[in-house]
Coordinates of C-alpha atoms in Angstrom, one line a residue:
M1 CA -23.1 25.3 16.1
E2 CA -20.1 24.1 14.2
L3 CA -18.6 20.4 13.7
R4 CA -15.6 21.4 15.8
H5 CA -17.9 22.2 18.7
L6 CA -19.5 18.6 18.6
T7 CA -16.2 17.1 18.1
A8 CA -14.9 18.8 21.3
F9 CA -17.9 17.7 23.2
T10 CA -17.5 14.1 22.3
A11 CA -13.8 14.1 23.2
V12 CA -14.5 15.7 26.7
A13 CA -17.6 13.6 27.3
E14 CA -15.5 10.4 26.7
E15 CA -12.4 11.5 28.3
L16 CA -14.1 13.3 31.3
H17 CA -10.9 15.3 31.4
F18 CA -10.2 18.5 29.7
G19 CA -6.4 18.0 29.5
R20 CA -6.9 14.4 28.0
A21 CA -9.4 15.6 25.5
A22 CA -7.1 18.4 24.3
K23 CA -4.3 16.2 24.0
R24 CA -6.5 13.7 22.0
L25 CA -7.7 16.6 19.7
Q26 CA -3.9 17.9 19.4
M27 CA -5.0 21.3 20.7
A28 CA -4.4 23.5 23.8
Q29 CA -6.9 23.1 26.6
P30 CA -8.0 26.9 26.8
P31 CA -9.4 26.8 23.3
L32 CA -11.3 23.5 23.9
S33 CA -12.7 25.0 27.2
Q34 CA -13.8 28.0 25.1
Q35 CA -15.5 25.6 22.5
I36 CA -17.5 23.9 25.3
R37 CA -18.6 27.2 26.7
Q38 CA -19.8 28.4 23.1
L39 CA -21.7 25.1 22.8
E40 CA -23.2 25.3 26.1
K41 CA -24.3 29.1 25.3
E42 CA -25.9 28.1 22.1
L43 CA -27.9 25.2 23.5
G44 CA -28.8 27.1 26.6
V45 CA -27.9 24.1 29.0
Q46 CA -25.0 23.1 30.9
L47 CA -23.4 19.9 29.6
F48 CA -20.8 19.4 32.1
E49 CA -20.4 19.7 35.8
R50 CA -16.7 20.6 36.6
N51 CA -14.5 21.5 39.4
T52 CA -10.8 21.3 40.2
R53 CA -11.1 17.7 40.6
S54 CA -13.5 16.1 38.2
V55 CA -15.6 16.6 35.0
R56 CA -18.8 14.7 34.6
L57 CA -21.8 15.0 32.4
T58 CA -25.1 16.5 33.3
S59 CA -28.3 15.1 32.4
A60 CA -28.4 17.2 29.5
G61 CA -24.9 16.3 28.5
E62 CA -25.8 12.5 28.7
S63 CA -28.9 13.1 26.5
F64 CA -26.7 15.1 24.0
L65 CA -23.9 12.4 23.7
E66 CA -25.5 9.6 21.7
P67 CA -27.2 11.9 19.0
V68 CA -23.9 13.7 18.6
R69 CA -22.2 10.4 18.3
T70 CA -24.6 9.4 15.5
V71 CA -24.0 12.6 13.7
L72 CA -20.4 12.4 13.7
D73 CA -20.6 8.7 12.6
D74 CA -23.1 9.4 9.8
L75 CA -20.7 12.4 8.6
D76 CA -17.8 9.9 8.8
T77 CA -19.7 7.4 6.7
A78 CA -20.8 10.1 4.2
V79 CA -16.9 11.2 3.9
R80 CA -15.9 7.6 3.3
A81 CA -18.7 7.1 0.7
A82 CA -17.9 10.3 -1.2
K83 CA -14.1 9.4 -1.2
A84 CA -14.9 5.8 -2.4
A85 CA -17.1 7.2 -5.1
G86 CA -14.3 9.3 -6.1
R87 CA -12.3 6.3 -6.4
G88 CA -14.8 4.6 -8.5
E89 CA -15.9 1.9 -5.7
F90 CA -19.4 3.0 -6.0
G91 CA -21.6 4.2 -8.9
R92 CA -23.0 2.6 -11.9
V93 CA -21.5 1.8 -15.3
T94 CA -23.8 0.8 -18.1
I95 CA -22.5 -1.7 -20.7
G96 CA -23.6 -2.5 -24.2
F97 CA -22.9 -6.0 -25.5
A98 CA -24.4 -8.6 -28.0
G99 CA -24.8 -12.2 -28.7
A100 CA -21.9 -14.7 -28.2
S101 CA -19.8 -12.2 -26.3
S102 CA -21.9 -13.1 -23.1
H103 CA -20.3 -16.6 -23.0
E104 CA -16.7 -15.3 -22.4
T105 CA -16.3 -11.6 -22.2
L106 CA -19.2 -10.7 -19.7
P107 CA -18.7 -13.1 -17.1
R108 CA -14.8 -12.5 -16.8
L109 CA -15.4 -8.7 -16.8
T110 CA -18.3 -8.9 -14.1
R111 CA -16.4 -11.5 -11.9
A112 CA -13.4 -9.1 -11.9
V113 CA -15.2 -5.9 -11.2
R114 CA -17.4 -7.3 -8.5
A115 CA -14.2 -8.9 -7.0
A116 CA -12.5 -5.5 -7.0
H117 CA -15.5 -3.3 -6.3
P118 CA -18.3 -5.1 -4.8
A119 CA -20.5 -1.9 -4.3
L120 CA -20.3 -0.8 -8.0
E121 CA -23.2 -1.6 -10.0
L122 CA -22.9 -2.8 -13.6
V123 CA -26.0 -2.4 -15.9
M124 CA -26.0 -4.8 -18.8
K125 CA -27.6 -3.7 -22.3
G126 CA -27.9 -6.9 -24.2
Q127 CA -28.8 -7.1 -28.0
T128 CA -26.6 -4.1 -28.5
Y129 CA -24.7 -4.9 -31.8
A130 CA -21.2 -3.5 -32.2
N131 CA -22.1 -0.5 -34.5
V132 CA -25.1 0.4 -32.2
A133 CA -23.0 0.1 -29.2
L134 CA -20.4 2.5 -30.7
D135 CA -23.2 5.1 -31.5
R136 CA -24.6 4.9 -28.1
V137 CA -21.1 5.3 -26.4
A138 CA -20.7 8.3 -28.6
D139 CA -24.0 10.0 -27.6
G140 CA -23.4 9.1 -24.0
S141 CA -26.3 6.6 -23.4
L142 CA -23.8 3.9 -22.7
D143 CA -20.7 4.3 -20.6
L144 CA -18.8 1.3 -22.1
G145 CA -19.6 -0.8 -25.3
F146 CA -18.2 -4.0 -27.0
V147 CA -17.5 -2.9 -30.6
R148 CA -15.2 -3.7 -33.5
L149 CA -12.6 -1.6 -35.3
P150 CA -12.6 0.7 -36.8
V151 CA -13.7 3.4 -34.2
T152 CA -14.1 6.6 -36.2
Q153 CA -16.6 8.6 -33.8
P154 CA -15.0 11.7 -32.5
G155 CA -14.2 11.8 -28.8
V156 CA -14.5 8.1 -28.3
A157 CA -11.7 6.0 -27.1
H158 CA -11.1 2.4 -27.4
R159 CA -8.9 -0.7 -26.4
V160 CA -8.5 -3.7 -28.5
I161 CA -9.4 -6.8 -26.4
D162 CA -9.3 -9.7 -29.0
E163 CA -8.7 -10.6 -32.6
E164 CA -11.1 -12.8 -34.4
E165 CA -11.3 -14.6 -37.6
L166 CA -14.2 -15.0 -40.0
L167 CA -15.3 -18.6 -40.3
C168 CA -18.0 -20.5 -42.4
A169 CA -20.6 -22.3 -40.5
L170 CA -22.7 -24.9 -42.3
P171 CA -24.7 -27.9 -41.6
S172 CA -22.5 -31.2 -40.9
D173 CA -24.4 -33.0 -43.7
H174 CA -23.8 -30.1 -46.2
H175 CA -21.7 -31.4 -49.2
L176 CA -19.0 -28.6 -48.6
A177 CA -18.7 -29.8 -45.0
A178 CA -16.2 -32.6 -46.2
L179 CA -13.6 -29.6 -47.3
D180 CA -11.0 -28.6 -44.8
E181 CA -11.5 -25.1 -45.8
I182 CA -14.1 -23.2 -47.6
P183 CA -13.3 -21.1 -50.8
I184 CA -15.6 -18.1 -50.4
G185 CA -16.7 -18.1 -54.1
I186 CA -18.2 -21.6 -53.7
L187 CA -20.9 -20.1 -51.6
A188 CA -22.4 -18.1 -54.2
D189 CA -25.6 -20.0 -54.8
E190 CA -25.9 -20.9 -51.1
P191 CA -28.8 -19.8 -48.8
F192 CA -27.4 -17.7 -45.9
V193 CA -28.6 -17.0 -42.5
S194 CA -27.4 -13.9 -40.7
F195 CA -28.3 -10.8 -38.5
P196 CA -30.9 -8.4 -39.6
A197 CA -30.0 -5.9 -42.1
N198 CA -29.2 -2.2 -41.0
A199 CA -29.4 -3.5 -37.3
G200 CA -25.7 -2.4 -36.6
S201 CA -24.0 -6.1 -36.9
T202 CA -20.5 -5.7 -37.8
V203 CA -20.6 -9.5 -38.3
R204 CA -23.3 -9.2 -41.1
D205 CA -21.3 -6.1 -42.4
A206 CA -18.1 -8.4 -42.7
M207 CA -20.1 -11.2 -44.3
V208 CA -21.6 -9.2 -47.0
E209 CA -18.0 -7.3 -47.5
T210 CA -16.4 -10.6 -48.0
C211 CA -18.9 -12.1 -50.3
E212 CA -18.9 -9.0 -52.6
A213 CA -15.2 -8.9 -52.7
A214 CA -15.7 -12.6 -54.2
G215 CA -18.1 -11.3 -56.7
F216 CA -21.5 -12.0 -55.4
N217 CA -24.1 -10.9 -53.0
P218 CA -24.9 -13.2 -50.1
R219 CA -28.6 -14.6 -50.7
V220 CA -30.0 -14.3 -47.0
V221 CA -33.1 -16.5 -46.7
Q222 CA -33.6 -16.0 -42.9
E223 CA -32.4 -13.6 -40.3
A224 CA -32.1 -13.9 -36.5
P225 CA -31.1 -11.7 -33.8
D226 CA -28.2 -13.6 -32.3
S227 CA -25.5 -16.1 -32.8
Y228 CA -27.1 -18.9 -31.1
T229 CA -30.2 -18.6 -33.1
I230 CA -28.5 -18.3 -36.3
L231 CA -26.2 -21.2 -35.7
A232 CA -29.3 -23.3 -34.5
L233 CA -30.9 -22.4 -38.0
V234 CA -27.5 -23.4 -39.7
A235 CA -27.5 -26.8 -37.9
A236 CA -31.2 -27.3 -38.9
G237 CA -30.3 -27.0 -42.5
V238 CA -31.7 -23.6 -43.3
G239 CA -28.6 -22.3 -44.8
V240 CA -24.8 -21.3 -44.2
T241 CA -23.3 -18.4 -42.4
L242 CA -20.2 -16.4 -42.1
T243 CA -19.4 -15.8 -38.4
V244 CA -16.6 -15.1 -36.1
S245 CA -14.0 -17.5 -34.5
S246 CA -15.1 -16.6 -30.9
V247 CA -18.4 -18.2 -31.1
R248 CA -17.0 -21.7 -31.7
H249 CA -18.0 -22.6 -28.2
I250 CA -21.6 -22.8 -29.6
Q251 CA -21.5 -26.5 -30.4
Q252 CA -24.8 -28.0 -31.6
T253 CA -25.6 -31.4 -33.4
G254 CA -25.6 -30.9 -37.1
L255 CA -23.3 -27.9 -37.1
V256 CA -19.7 -27.6 -38.1
Y257 CA -17.1 -24.8 -38.6
R258 CA -14.6 -24.6 -41.5
P259 CA -11.9 -21.7 -42.0
L260 CA -12.1 -19.8 -45.2
A261 CA -9.6 -20.6 -47.8
G262 CA -6.7 -18.1 -48.6
E263 CA -5.4 -15.3 -46.2
P264 CA -7.4 -15.4 -42.9
I265 CA -10.0 -12.3 -42.6
R266 CA -9.5 -11.0 -39.1
R267 CA -11.6 -8.4 -37.3
Q268 CA -10.5 -6.8 -33.9
A269 CA -13.0 -6.4 -31.0
A270 CA -12.6 -3.6 -28.6
L271 CA -14.0 -1.8 -25.5
A272 CA -15.0 1.7 -26.4
W273 CA -15.7 4.6 -24.3
R274 CA -16.3 8.4 -24.3
A275 CA -12.8 9.8 -23.5
D276 CA -14.4 12.9 -21.6
N277 CA -16.8 10.7 -19.5
P278 CA -16.0 12.0 -15.9
S279 CA -17.4 8.7 -14.2
A280 CA -14.9 7.6 -11.7
A281 CA -16.8 4.3 -11.7
L282 CA -16.1 4.1 -15.3
R283 CA -12.4 4.7 -14.7
A284 CA -12.3 2.0 -12.1
V285 CA -14.2 -0.7 -14.6
L286 CA -11.5 0.3 -17.2
A287 CA -8.7 -0.3 -14.9
V288 CA -10.0 -3.7 -13.8
C289 CA -10.5 -4.6 -17.7
E290 CA -6.6 -4.0 -18.2
E291 CA -6.1 -7.2 -16.3
A292 CA -9.4 -9.2 -16.9
L293 CA -9.5 -8.4 -20.7
P294 CA -5.9 -7.6 -21.7
T295 CA -5.0 -6.5 -25.2
P296 CA -3.7 -9.4 -27.4
G297 CA 0.1 -9.4 -27.4
S298 CA 0.3 -7.2 -24.2
A299 CA 2.3 -8.4 -21.2
D300 CA -0.8 -9.1 -19.3
A301 CA -2.3 -11.3 -22.1
D302 CA -2.0 -15.2 -21.7
P303 CA -2.3 -16.7 -25.2
G304 CA -1.8 -20.3 -23.8
G305 CA -4.3 -19.9 -20.8
A306 CA -7.6 -21.4 -20.3
D307 CA -9.2 -18.0 -20.6
A308 CA -7.2 -16.7 -23.8
D309 CA -10.3 -16.2 -25.8
P310 CA -12.3 -13.3 -24.4
G311 CA -15.2 -13.7 -26.6
S312 CA -16.9 -11.5 -29.2
T313 CA -19.2 -8.8 -30.0
D314 CA -21.8 -9.3 -32.9

């Protein structure tokens, strides 16, 4: 029994006329009649009573019709599902992110993806620092990661989605809070709050590199796993920190941000994925991200709009 036999049977059963059924199937009538005879022979029952004037279903034919329709409907659903999955409309994409990036970037991305592909599942892996996200993209345990440049892992593609500036965050009653900008060297004797060492945070790496370039190692007195906790500790007077401009949405009593003196120190945030990842769902997400998280300076970017700051990764 082949699919063509079931399709032929359904057409004749619904038309109750071999000529009309053949026209509907865009085939000649003799091959259609032959397919019906082959089906009846295989089943061992007569499906139609036919004469020169009329065609009607037998009781066996009536019993056979609804199950056949179900089979054909299920097959059509399966075909459409396979094609949709091939276009990335179904499937799962695992995304690694960390810290304050959840405030702007994640909601914008998830809203856009769910609007375009509501059946596509996004699996969020939080507390994934940028360097860790990059490693997990490279080893295939993440489909997509929020990272910072440089991206040096072989086989990992990326696209810049934001450019951030390094800032100083300090208690509002700190004696340096009166300054309009902070010379980095003046922080040499200050206690610092930051991300854990060796946890894969590019913000901590940038802080240490900046301080070392100014001739001192930052004295970290307390570590915390995310920007919200770090900045709460700063507001409480535990210490100061260097952070990125995209966390300025975190406003707490007792906390102020100040730019660093001199040439701005910038970091580029990016999305990263394995170039050889065959997932159609990932390709669909990346296509949506082109519009939802455009590269700064691209035609799709709107630097003056309300959504101009796509957030950060830690």
